Tab-separated table of C-alpha atoms in Angstrom:
chain	number	residue	atom	x	y	z
A	1	MET	CA	0.000	0.000	0.000
A	2	LYS	CA	1.197	3.474	-0.887
A	3	VAL	CA	-0.406	6.559	0.658
A	4	THR	CA	0.010	10.072	-0.756
A	5	VAL	CA	-1.262	13.007	1.301
A	6	ASN	CA	-1.848	16.580	0.108
A	7	GLU	CA	-2.827	19.371	2.501
A	8	VAL	CA	-5.844	21.237	1.140
A	9	SER	CA	-6.375	23.412	4.232
A	10	SER	CA	-5.837	23.351	7.977
A	11	VAL	CA	-8.928	21.134	8.310
A	12	GLU	CA	-8.786	19.138	5.078
A	13	ARG	CA	-6.471	16.568	3.505
A	14	LYS	CA	-6.636	14.851	0.130
A	15	ILE	CA	-5.392	11.275	0.365
A	16	ARG	CA	-4.644	8.846	-2.456
A	17	VAL	CA	-4.306	5.166	-1.546
A	18	ASP	CA	-2.679	2.760	-4.042
A	19	TYR	CA	-2.843	-1.018	-3.541
A	20	GLU	CA	-1.262	-3.945	-5.270
A	21	TRP	CA	-3.924	-6.415	-6.330
A	22	LYS	CA	-2.907	-9.022	-3.765
A	23	GLU	CA	-3.725	-6.526	-0.985
A	24	VAL	CA	-7.376	-6.179	-2.036
A	25	GLU	CA	-7.971	-9.522	-3.713
A	26	LYS	CA	-9.785	-10.920	-0.663
A	27	TYR	CA	-12.428	-8.185	-0.947
A	28	TYR	CA	-12.962	-9.068	-4.593
A	29	HIS	CA	-13.540	-12.766	-3.899
A	30	GLN	CA	-15.719	-12.069	-0.860
A	31	THR	CA	-17.907	-9.724	-2.900
A	32	LEU	CA	-18.118	-12.095	-5.850
A	33	ASN	CA	-19.057	-15.071	-3.655
A	34	LYS	CA	-21.714	-13.041	-1.836
A	35	LEU	CA	-23.321	-11.930	-5.104
A	36	ARG	CA	-23.098	-15.397	-6.661
A	37	LYS	CA	-25.213	-16.862	-3.861
A	38	GLY	CA	-28.242	-14.919	-5.002
A	39	LEU	CA	-27.595	-15.249	-8.726
A	40	LYS	CA	-30.148	-17.294	-10.698
A	41	VAL	CA	-29.238	-18.470	-14.198
A	42	ASP	CA	-31.105	-21.085	-16.224
A	43	GLY	CA	-29.202	-24.351	-16.296
A	44	PHE	CA	-27.377	-23.789	-13.021
A	45	ARG	CA	-28.338	-24.330	-9.401
A	46	PRO	CA	-28.535	-21.178	-7.222
A	47	GLY	CA	-25.064	-20.219	-6.048
A	48	LYS	CA	-23.379	-22.599	-8.495
A	49	VAL	CA	-23.052	-20.285	-11.502
A	50	PRO	CA	-19.478	-20.567	-12.901
A	51	THR	CA	-17.185	-17.707	-11.931
A	52	ASP	CA	-16.600	-16.392	-15.471
A	53	ILE	CA	-20.325	-16.321	-16.230
A	54	ALA	CA	-21.084	-14.681	-12.864
A	55	LYS	CA	-18.481	-11.962	-13.487
A	56	ARG	CA	-19.946	-11.211	-16.904
A	57	ILE	CA	-23.526	-11.046	-15.621
A	58	LEU	CA	-22.745	-9.079	-12.473
A	59	GLY	CA	-20.448	-6.633	-14.283
A	60	PRO	CA	-20.981	-3.057	-12.959
A	61	ARG	CA	-22.684	-4.275	-9.784
A	62	LEU	CA	-19.666	-6.397	-8.883
A	63	SER	CA	-17.329	-3.446	-9.513
A	64	TYR	CA	-19.484	-1.096	-7.442
A	65	GLU	CA	-19.844	-3.364	-4.422
A	66	PHE	CA	-16.202	-4.438	-4.582
A	67	THR	CA	-14.902	-0.858	-4.507
A	68	ASN	CA	-17.288	-0.033	-1.643
A	69	ALA	CA	-16.040	-3.061	0.286
A	70	VAL	CA	-12.389	-2.031	-0.128
A	71	ILE	CA	-13.038	1.568	0.895
A	72	GLU	CA	-15.255	0.632	3.840
A	73	GLY	CA	-12.726	-1.923	5.019
A	74	THR	CA	-9.643	0.297	4.803
A	75	TYR	CA	-10.332	4.035	5.079
A	76	ARG	CA	-10.435	4.154	8.889
A	77	ASP	CA	-7.021	2.480	9.179
A	78	VAL	CA	-5.587	4.826	6.532
A	79	ILE	CA	-6.828	7.888	8.426
A	80	LYS	CA	-5.555	6.475	11.714
A	81	GLU	CA	-2.109	5.733	10.257
A	82	GLN	CA	-1.867	9.336	9.045
A	83	LYS	CA	-2.518	10.443	12.645
A	84	ILE	CA	-5.452	12.597	11.611
A	85	GLU	CA	-7.283	13.371	14.850
A	86	ASN	CA	-10.786	14.784	15.310
A	87	PHE	CA	-11.868	13.167	12.019
A	88	ILE	CA	-15.463	14.127	11.171
A	89	ASP	CA	-16.144	13.346	7.501
A	90	PHE	CA	-14.712	11.997	4.270
A	91	ALA	CA	-15.742	11.954	0.615
A	92	ILE	CA	-14.479	9.737	-2.201
A	93	SER	CA	-13.271	11.837	-5.120
A	94	GLY	CA	-11.861	9.086	-7.360
A	95	VAL	CA	-11.558	5.302	-7.625
A	96	ASP	CA	-10.289	2.834	-10.239
A	97	PHE	CA	-9.015	-0.718	-10.465
A	98	GLU	CA	-7.863	-3.357	-12.910
A	99	ALA	CA	-8.545	-6.887	-11.738
A	100	GLY	CA	-5.346	-8.778	-11.119
A	101	LYS	CA	-3.162	-5.664	-11.251
A	102	MET	CA	-4.012	-2.613	-9.148
A	103	PHE	CA	-6.576	-0.650	-7.131
A	104	PHE	CA	-6.605	2.957	-5.959
A	105	TYR	CA	-8.978	5.464	-4.449
A	106	GLU	CA	-8.788	9.129	-3.493
A	107	MET	CA	-10.626	10.681	-0.605
A	108	THR	CA	-10.970	14.110	0.921
A	109	VAL	CA	-10.854	13.955	4.704
A	110	GLU	CA	-12.154	16.687	7.016
A	111	PHE	CA	-11.312	17.039	10.676
A	112	ASP	CA	-11.835	19.558	13.440
A	113	PRO	CA	-9.053	22.123	13.894
A	114	ASP	CA	-6.566	22.364	16.710
A	115	ILE	CA	-7.767	25.288	18.792
A	116	LYS	CA	-5.485	27.617	20.692
A	117	LEU	CA	-7.550	29.167	23.449
A	118	PRO	CA	-6.938	32.745	24.648
A	119	ASP	CA	-5.336	33.216	28.054
A	120	TYR	CA	-8.707	33.627	29.747
A	121	LYS	CA	-7.430	32.701	33.205
A	122	LYS	CA	-5.884	36.162	33.486
A	123	GLY	CA	-9.426	37.490	33.460
A	124	PHE	CA	-11.486	39.025	30.670
A	125	PRO	CA	-14.152	41.764	30.642
A	126	VAL	CA	-17.804	41.069	29.872
A	127	LYS	CA	-20.712	43.504	30.154
A	128	LYS	CA	-23.757	42.434	32.128
A	129	PRO	CA	-26.940	44.508	31.908
A	130	VAL	CA	-28.839	44.936	35.165
A	131	TYR	CA	-32.476	45.707	34.383
A	132	ASP	CA	-34.257	47.953	36.879
A	133	LEU	CA	-37.962	47.241	36.496
A	134	ASP	CA	-40.084	50.307	35.807
A	135	ASP	CA	-43.525	50.664	37.416
A	136	GLU	CA	-45.028	51.222	33.970
A	137	ASP	CA	-44.154	47.629	33.086
A	138	VAL	CA	-46.118	46.421	36.100
A	139	ASP	CA	-49.030	48.713	35.194
A	140	PHE	CA	-48.979	47.420	31.632
A	141	TYR	CA	-49.138	43.794	32.794
A	142	LEU	CA	-51.963	44.526	35.238
A	143	GLU	CA	-53.819	46.243	32.412
A	144	ASP	CA	-53.358	43.095	30.353
A	145	ILE	CA	-54.959	41.071	33.164
A	146	ARG	CA	-57.938	43.437	33.088
A	147	GLU	CA	-58.099	43.082	29.312
A	148	ARG	CA	-58.200	39.282	29.533
A	149	HIS	CA	-61.227	39.528	31.823
A	150	ALA	CA	-62.995	42.237	29.833
A	151	GLU	CA	-66.666	42.185	28.870
A	152	ILE	CA	-66.673	42.380	25.068
A	153	SER	CA	-69.504	43.863	23.043
A	154	GLU	CA	-69.789	44.587	19.339
A	155	VAL	CA	-69.812	48.220	18.204
A	156	THR	CA	-72.100	49.056	15.284
A	157	GLU	CA	-72.235	52.860	15.423
A	158	GLY	CA	-68.592	53.475	14.496
A	159	ALA	CA	-65.325	52.959	16.361
A	160	GLU	CA	-64.096	55.400	18.981
A	161	LYS	CA	-60.730	55.852	20.639
A	162	GLY	CA	-60.098	52.844	22.879
A	163	ASP	CA	-62.188	50.470	20.769
A	164	TYR	CA	-60.705	47.422	19.069
A	165	LEU	CA	-60.704	46.518	15.400
A	166	ILE	CA	-60.415	42.964	14.097
A	167	CYS	CA	-59.159	43.498	10.582
A	168	ASP	CA	-56.926	42.508	7.690
A	169	MET	CA	-54.037	44.872	6.934
A	170	GLN	CA	-52.673	44.920	3.392
A	171	GLU	CA	-49.549	46.977	2.761
A	172	THR	CA	-49.716	48.967	-0.484
A	173	ASP	CA	-47.521	51.245	-2.528
A	174	GLU	CA	-48.143	55.005	-2.730
A	175	LYS	CA	-50.767	54.459	-5.453
A	176	GLY	CA	-52.662	51.906	-3.379
A	177	VAL	CA	-51.476	48.829	-5.278
A	178	PRO	CA	-51.194	45.818	-2.892
A	179	LEU	CA	-47.675	44.520	-2.228
A	180	VAL	CA	-47.151	40.765	-2.571
A	181	ASN	CA	-46.795	38.782	0.682
A	182	ARG	CA	-47.360	41.922	2.793
A	183	LYS	CA	-50.788	41.123	4.206
A	184	VAL	CA	-51.659	40.366	7.840
A	185	THR	CA	-55.025	38.735	8.504
A	186	ASP	CA	-57.169	38.957	11.643
A	187	ARG	CA	-55.007	41.643	13.216
A	188	VAL	CA	-56.354	43.074	16.485
A	189	ILE	CA	-55.559	46.756	16.990
A	190	LYS	CA	-56.576	49.235	19.670
A	191	ILE	CA	-57.478	52.642	18.314
A	192	GLY	CA	-55.396	55.382	19.894
A	193	GLU	CA	-52.675	53.080	21.227
A	194	GLY	CA	-49.096	52.973	19.947
A	195	ILE	CA	-48.720	53.657	16.237
A	196	PHE	CA	-52.519	53.527	15.912
A	197	GLY	CA	-52.729	56.738	17.889
A	198	GLU	CA	-50.201	58.640	15.790
A	199	PRO	CA	-50.834	60.996	12.852
A	200	GLY	CA	-51.933	59.051	9.788
A	201	SER	CA	-54.257	56.678	11.644
A	202	GLU	CA	-57.133	59.137	12.182
A	203	GLY	CA	-59.235	57.355	9.563
A	204	LEU	CA	-59.820	54.481	11.954
A	205	ILE	CA	-62.117	56.665	14.072
A	206	GLY	CA	-65.705	55.909	13.030
A	207	ALA	CA	-64.805	52.608	11.351
A	208	LYS	CA	-67.537	49.963	11.007
A	209	ALA	CA	-67.526	46.298	10.053
A	210	GLY	CA	-67.176	46.009	6.274
A	211	ASP	CA	-65.330	49.329	5.849
A	212	GLU	CA	-62.068	49.595	3.914
A	213	ILE	CA	-59.854	52.394	5.206
A	214	ARG	CA	-56.523	53.672	3.934
A	215	ILE	CA	-54.032	54.797	6.576
A	216	GLN	CA	-50.385	55.796	6.580
A	217	LEU	CA	-48.103	54.808	9.457
A	218	LYS	CA	-44.428	55.345	10.190
A	219	SER	CA	-41.897	52.567	10.711
A	220	LYS	CA	-39.302	52.698	13.507
A	221	LYS	CA	-36.916	54.157	10.936
A	222	GLY	CA	-39.376	56.947	10.145
A	223	GLU	CA	-40.362	55.551	6.750
A	224	LYS	CA	-43.972	56.033	5.625
A	225	ILE	CA	-45.929	52.793	5.120
A	226	ASN	CA	-49.354	52.697	3.458
A	227	TYR	CA	-52.045	50.193	4.447
A	228	LEU	CA	-55.507	49.213	3.330
A	229	VAL	CA	-57.409	48.161	6.467
A	230	SER	CA	-60.389	45.844	5.886
A	231	VAL	CA	-62.527	45.968	9.035
A	232	LYS	CA	-64.209	42.699	10.027
A	233	ARG	CA	-65.508	43.616	13.475
A	234	VAL	CA	-65.432	46.515	15.935
A	235	GLU	CA	-65.439	45.756	19.652
A	236	SER	CA	-65.723	47.674	22.901
A	237	HIS	CA	-63.966	46.175	25.910
A	238	ARG	CA	-65.301	46.952	29.384
A	239	LEU	CA	-62.466	46.300	31.817
A	240	PRO	CA	-63.026	45.201	35.427
A	241	GLU	CA	-61.483	47.051	38.353
A	242	LEU	CA	-58.674	45.156	40.079
A	243	THR	CA	-60.339	45.094	43.482
A	244	ASP	CA	-59.444	42.656	46.242
A	245	ASP	CA	-62.680	40.774	45.505
A	246	PHE	CA	-61.723	40.451	41.825
A	247	VAL	CA	-58.282	39.146	42.779
A	248	LYS	CA	-59.716	36.602	45.247
A	249	SER	CA	-62.169	35.234	42.684
A	250	ASN	CA	-59.613	34.886	39.867
A	251	PHE	CA	-56.348	33.864	41.571
A	252	LYS	CA	-56.035	30.824	43.817
A	253	THR	CA	-53.059	31.909	45.918
A	254	ILE	CA	-53.429	35.720	45.858
A	255	ASP	CA	-56.154	37.610	47.706
A	256	THR	CA	-55.352	41.336	47.465
A	257	HIS	CA	-54.563	43.865	44.771
A	258	LYS	CA	-51.335	44.745	46.575
A	259	ALA	CA	-50.243	41.089	46.649
A	260	LEU	CA	-51.096	40.707	42.951
A	261	ARG	CA	-49.021	43.741	42.058
A	262	GLU	CA	-46.072	42.369	44.057
A	263	GLU	CA	-46.426	38.958	42.383
A	264	VAL	CA	-46.460	40.561	38.935
A	265	LYS	CA	-43.452	42.711	39.814
A	266	ASN	CA	-41.438	39.701	41.000
A	267	SER	CA	-42.410	37.666	37.943
A	268	LEU	CA	-41.421	40.438	35.523
A	269	GLN	CA	-38.157	41.085	37.364
A	270	LYS	CA	-37.351	37.383	37.100
A	271	GLU	CA	-37.872	37.542	33.325
A	272	TRP	CA	-35.565	40.553	33.050
A	273	ASP	CA	-32.965	38.825	35.237
A	274	GLU	CA	-33.085	35.775	32.977
A	275	ARG	CA	-32.616	38.031	29.962
A	276	SER	CA	-29.661	39.676	31.694
A	277	GLU	CA	-28.068	36.290	32.316
A	278	LYS	CA	-28.548	35.221	28.692
A	279	GLU	CA	-26.899	38.424	27.447
A	280	PHE	CA	-24.073	37.946	29.933
A	281	LEU	CA	-23.435	34.395	28.710
A	282	ARG	CA	-23.612	35.627	25.119
A	283	GLY	CA	-20.914	38.141	26.017
A	284	ILE	CA	-18.702	35.310	27.249
A	285	THR	CA	-19.147	33.376	24.004
A	286	GLU	CA	-18.455	36.518	21.952
A	287	TYR	CA	-15.175	37.057	23.791
A	288	PHE	CA	-13.965	33.576	22.893
A	289	VAL	CA	-15.285	33.687	19.319
A	290	GLU	CA	-13.513	37.015	18.709
A	291	LYS	CA	-10.256	35.948	20.380
A	292	THR	CA	-10.012	32.480	18.820
A	293	SER	CA	-9.179	32.154	15.131
A	294	PHE	CA	-9.483	28.878	13.230
A	295	GLU	CA	-10.933	27.407	10.059
A	296	ILE	CA	-14.299	25.646	10.239
A	297	PRO	CA	-14.749	22.347	8.349
A	298	LYS	CA	-17.139	22.798	5.426
A	299	SER	CA	-19.081	19.664	6.342
A	300	ARG	CA	-20.012	21.112	9.736
A	301	ILE	CA	-21.397	24.276	8.138
A	302	ASN	CA	-23.256	22.299	5.469
A	303	HIS	CA	-24.771	19.973	8.058
A	304	PHE	CA	-25.949	22.934	10.166
A	305	LEU	CA	-27.491	24.670	7.138
A	306	ASP	CA	-29.109	21.436	5.913
A	307	ASN	CA	-30.909	21.215	9.256
A	308	VAL	CA	-31.963	24.879	9.072
A	309	VAL	CA	-33.468	24.433	5.599
A	310	GLU	CA	-35.239	21.243	6.673
A	311	GLU	CA	-36.696	22.886	9.791
A	312	MET	CA	-37.775	26.006	7.880
A	313	LYS	CA	-39.585	23.893	5.284
A	314	ALA	CA	-41.285	21.846	7.992
A	315	SER	CA	-42.436	24.985	9.827
A	316	ASN	CA	-43.787	26.421	6.553
A	317	ASP	CA	-45.821	23.322	5.630
A	318	ASN	CA	-43.144	22.302	3.104
A	319	LYS	CA	-43.866	25.328	0.916
A	320	GLU	CA	-41.282	26.119	-1.715
A	321	LEU	CA	-38.469	28.157	-0.218
A	322	ASP	CA	-35.275	29.478	-1.759
A	323	ASP	CA	-32.732	27.035	-0.314
A	324	GLN	CA	-29.746	29.086	-1.427
A	325	GLN	CA	-31.129	32.299	0.048
A	326	LEU	CA	-31.807	30.538	3.356
A	327	ARG	CA	-28.293	29.119	3.432
A	328	GLU	CA	-26.754	32.542	2.790
A	329	GLN	CA	-29.009	34.165	5.394
A	330	TYR	CA	-28.150	31.659	8.127
A	331	ARG	CA	-24.488	31.107	7.306
A	332	PRO	CA	-23.201	33.757	9.782
A	333	LEU	CA	-25.272	32.112	12.522
A	334	ALA	CA	-23.925	28.692	11.522
A	335	GLU	CA	-20.331	29.887	11.721
A	336	ARG	CA	-20.853	31.531	15.116
A	337	GLU	CA	-22.650	28.525	16.622
A	338	ILE	CA	-20.084	26.047	15.303
A	339	ARG	CA	-17.174	28.200	16.460
A	340	TRP	CA	-18.548	28.355	19.984
A	341	TYR	CA	-19.315	24.619	19.969
A	342	LEU	CA	-15.729	23.738	19.001
A	343	ILE	CA	-14.315	26.272	21.476
A	344	SER	CA	-16.468	24.950	24.324
A	345	GLU	CA	-15.412	21.392	23.482
A	346	ALA	CA	-11.772	22.501	23.643
A	347	ILE	CA	-12.354	24.173	27.018
A	348	GLY	CA	-14.060	21.041	28.316
A	349	ARG	CA	-11.103	18.883	27.277
A	350	ALA	CA	-8.499	21.321	28.603
A	351	GLU	CA	-10.178	21.658	31.995
A	352	ASN	CA	-11.480	18.078	32.208
A	353	ILE	CA	-15.084	19.254	32.523
A	354	THR	CA	-17.336	16.222	32.137
A	355	VAL	CA	-20.933	15.176	32.752
A	356	THR	CA	-21.577	12.052	34.811
A	357	GLN	CA	-24.642	9.829	34.821
A	358	GLU	CA	-25.362	11.150	38.307
A	359	ASP	CA	-25.411	14.708	36.908
A	360	ILE	CA	-28.003	13.693	34.318
A	361	ASP	CA	-30.203	11.799	36.783
A	362	ARG	CA	-30.068	14.679	39.278
A	363	LYS	CA	-31.088	17.213	36.621
A	364	ILE	CA	-33.998	15.053	35.473
A	365	GLN	CA	-35.272	14.737	39.038
A	366	GLU	CA	-34.949	18.510	39.525
A	367	MET	CA	-37.000	19.214	36.401
A	368	ALA	CA	-39.601	16.582	37.256
A	369	GLY	CA	-39.926	18.105	40.728
A	370	GLU	CA	-41.029	21.416	39.189
A	371	TYR	CA	-44.227	19.769	37.924
A	372	SER	CA	-47.272	18.436	39.720
A	373	GLU	CA	-47.457	14.704	40.301
A	374	LYS	CA	-49.874	14.460	37.371
A	375	TYR	CA	-47.172	15.503	34.858
A	376	ARG	CA	-44.052	14.256	36.645
A	377	GLU	CA	-44.126	10.837	34.994
A	378	THR	CA	-44.431	12.490	31.566
A	379	VAL	CA	-41.150	14.322	32.184
A	380	LEU	CA	-39.436	11.133	33.355
A	381	ASN	CA	-40.682	9.208	30.304
A	382	TYR	CA	-39.414	11.952	27.989
A	383	TYR	CA	-35.885	11.585	29.320
A	384	ARG	CA	-35.939	7.802	29.091
A	385	LYS	CA	-35.290	8.269	25.372
A	386	ALA	CA	-31.570	8.180	24.580
A	387	GLU	CA	-31.760	11.137	22.165
A	388	ASN	CA	-33.384	13.396	24.761
A	389	ARG	CA	-30.877	12.367	27.429
A	390	SER	CA	-28.077	13.156	24.987
A	391	HIS	CA	-29.433	16.681	24.440
A	392	LEU	CA	-29.738	17.129	28.191
A	393	LYS	CA	-26.153	15.974	28.659
A	394	ASN	CA	-24.988	18.653	26.213
A	395	ASP	CA	-27.000	21.296	28.090
A	396	ILE	CA	-25.452	20.278	31.408
A	397	GLN	CA	-21.988	20.363	29.832
A	398	ASP	CA	-22.660	23.927	28.648
A	399	GLU	CA	-23.831	24.939	32.124
A	400	LYS	CA	-20.687	23.530	33.724
A	401	ILE	CA	-18.415	25.273	31.223
A	402	PHE	CA	-20.141	28.636	31.730
A	403	GLU	CA	-20.010	28.290	35.518
A	404	TYR	CA	-16.283	27.583	35.252
A	405	LEU	CA	-15.636	30.516	32.902
A	406	LYS	CA	-17.599	32.928	35.103
A	407	THR	CA	-14.861	32.628	37.726
A	408	PHE	CA	-12.491	34.464	35.367
A	409	VAL	CA	-14.871	37.174	34.143
A	410	LYS	CA	-14.342	40.802	35.101
A	411	VAL	CA	-17.999	41.798	35.150
A	412	LYS	CA	-18.894	45.288	33.930
A	413	LYS	CA	-22.433	45.981	35.126
A	414	GLU	CA	-24.648	48.429	33.264
A	415	THR	CA	-27.911	49.429	34.947
A	416	ILE	CA	-30.775	49.974	32.524
A	417	ASN	CA	-34.210	51.155	33.589
A	418	THR	CA	-36.724	49.161	31.580
A	419	LYS	CA	-38.449	52.412	30.652
A	420	ASP	CA	-35.241	53.600	28.973
A	421	PHE	CA	-34.963	50.174	27.413
A	422	ARG	CA	-38.373	50.550	25.786
A	423	HIS	CA	-37.530	54.041	24.529
A	424	ARG	CA	-34.422	52.687	22.803
A	425	GLY	CA	-36.669	50.421	20.775
A	426	LEU	CA	-34.628	47.381	21.793
C-alpha cells in the first residue's frame, strides 16, 4: 500500500491510496461469492453459476460493491495511520481498479481544527446589563390582566378611541397597489394606542364592520408605510377594576390587589434577570469567538445549514423556499454557533469538565420536581429516550463550562431602567 497526502487546508487533507492487487484480492472474492449466492441463471443451481459467467452477468454491480467493500474496510485504518485526529467526515473523489493488477482510491478527509484558546485565566471583561424594572411595566401587565377579563360587546355605530378593530391589513404602494406577501389577517388593533394613535391613523375613528380604510403609518426608521385596512368587526372592551374581591375570585393563591401587584413585579423582574443572564453568557461566548481564530470544516457548516433548511420547510408546511437564500441568510449564525461549539469542546477537554450519569439523573429529578405529580411521569418518560438524554447531557456540559468561565470574568455591570430600554426600541 502506498499513501500520498496533500494538505488542502488546515482542516482538510486529500489522500490517495494505491494497492497492489494481492492486498485487495480478498475483498474481490468475498464480494463475488456473496453476489453469486443470489444469482439465478437457467441451467445452473442457485449459487453454483461458474465464476466467469457470474463476473460477466454481475459486471458493474460487482465493480461497485467491490470498490465499496475495499473503501469501507480500509479508510479508517488509513486515516488512523496518518494520525489525523478529530476526524469528522470523508468523501471519495476518485476510484479505479484493474482486476489482477491494481486498485486505488482518493478521498478528501475533514477534521476539526486544533484550537489555541486565549489566556482567559488572566481574566477578561464582559458587560452584564442589570435591568431595573419600571412601574409602567407592572401597570402594563396589570392592564393586560384586566383586558383578559374584559366584557366584550360589538360596536355598530362606528369605532371610537379605545375600541378594538379585528381586521386585515394589506400593505400597499403610494398608489394603493397591494404589495405581494405583505398582508396580515385577523389583526387586532386598539385605536389610539401605539402607532394607531399617531398621525396618519385618524381614519380608523368611526370605522364599522365592512369598511375599507386607507391609513399611513411610520416605521421605527421613520419611513412612511401605506395600508388598506379591511374591518371585520369593531369591539368595545369593558375592563373590570382590580379590586381585592376580583383578585380573590380569579387567583387561587393571591387575595389582594397589593399582593397581585407584588407577584407581577417579581415575575417580571425574574424575566428581566433571565434576559440579563442570557446576554451575559452571550458576552462570554463573543469574547472567545472574537479571540479564537481557526478554520471551520465545510461539512459542519453544510450539516448545520441542511438542518436549518429542513426545519424552515417543515415549519412552513413544506412550501417552496429558496434554499440558497436561506443558506446565505443563516451562514453567519452557523459559523458563530459552530465556532462556539468547538471552542467549548476545547475548554471542556483542557479543563477536564465532564458530565456524569449522576449529573443527568439529578437534573432530570430537579426538572420533574417542578411539575405536579400528574405531569411528573411524563417528564421522566421523555428523558428515558436516549436522544433526549443526549441533548440534556450537552445542556449540562454547557452549564458547567459557563459556571467555570464565570470565575475568570471581570464583570462590567450596566444598569438599565426598563423604561429607557423601551424608549431605545430594543
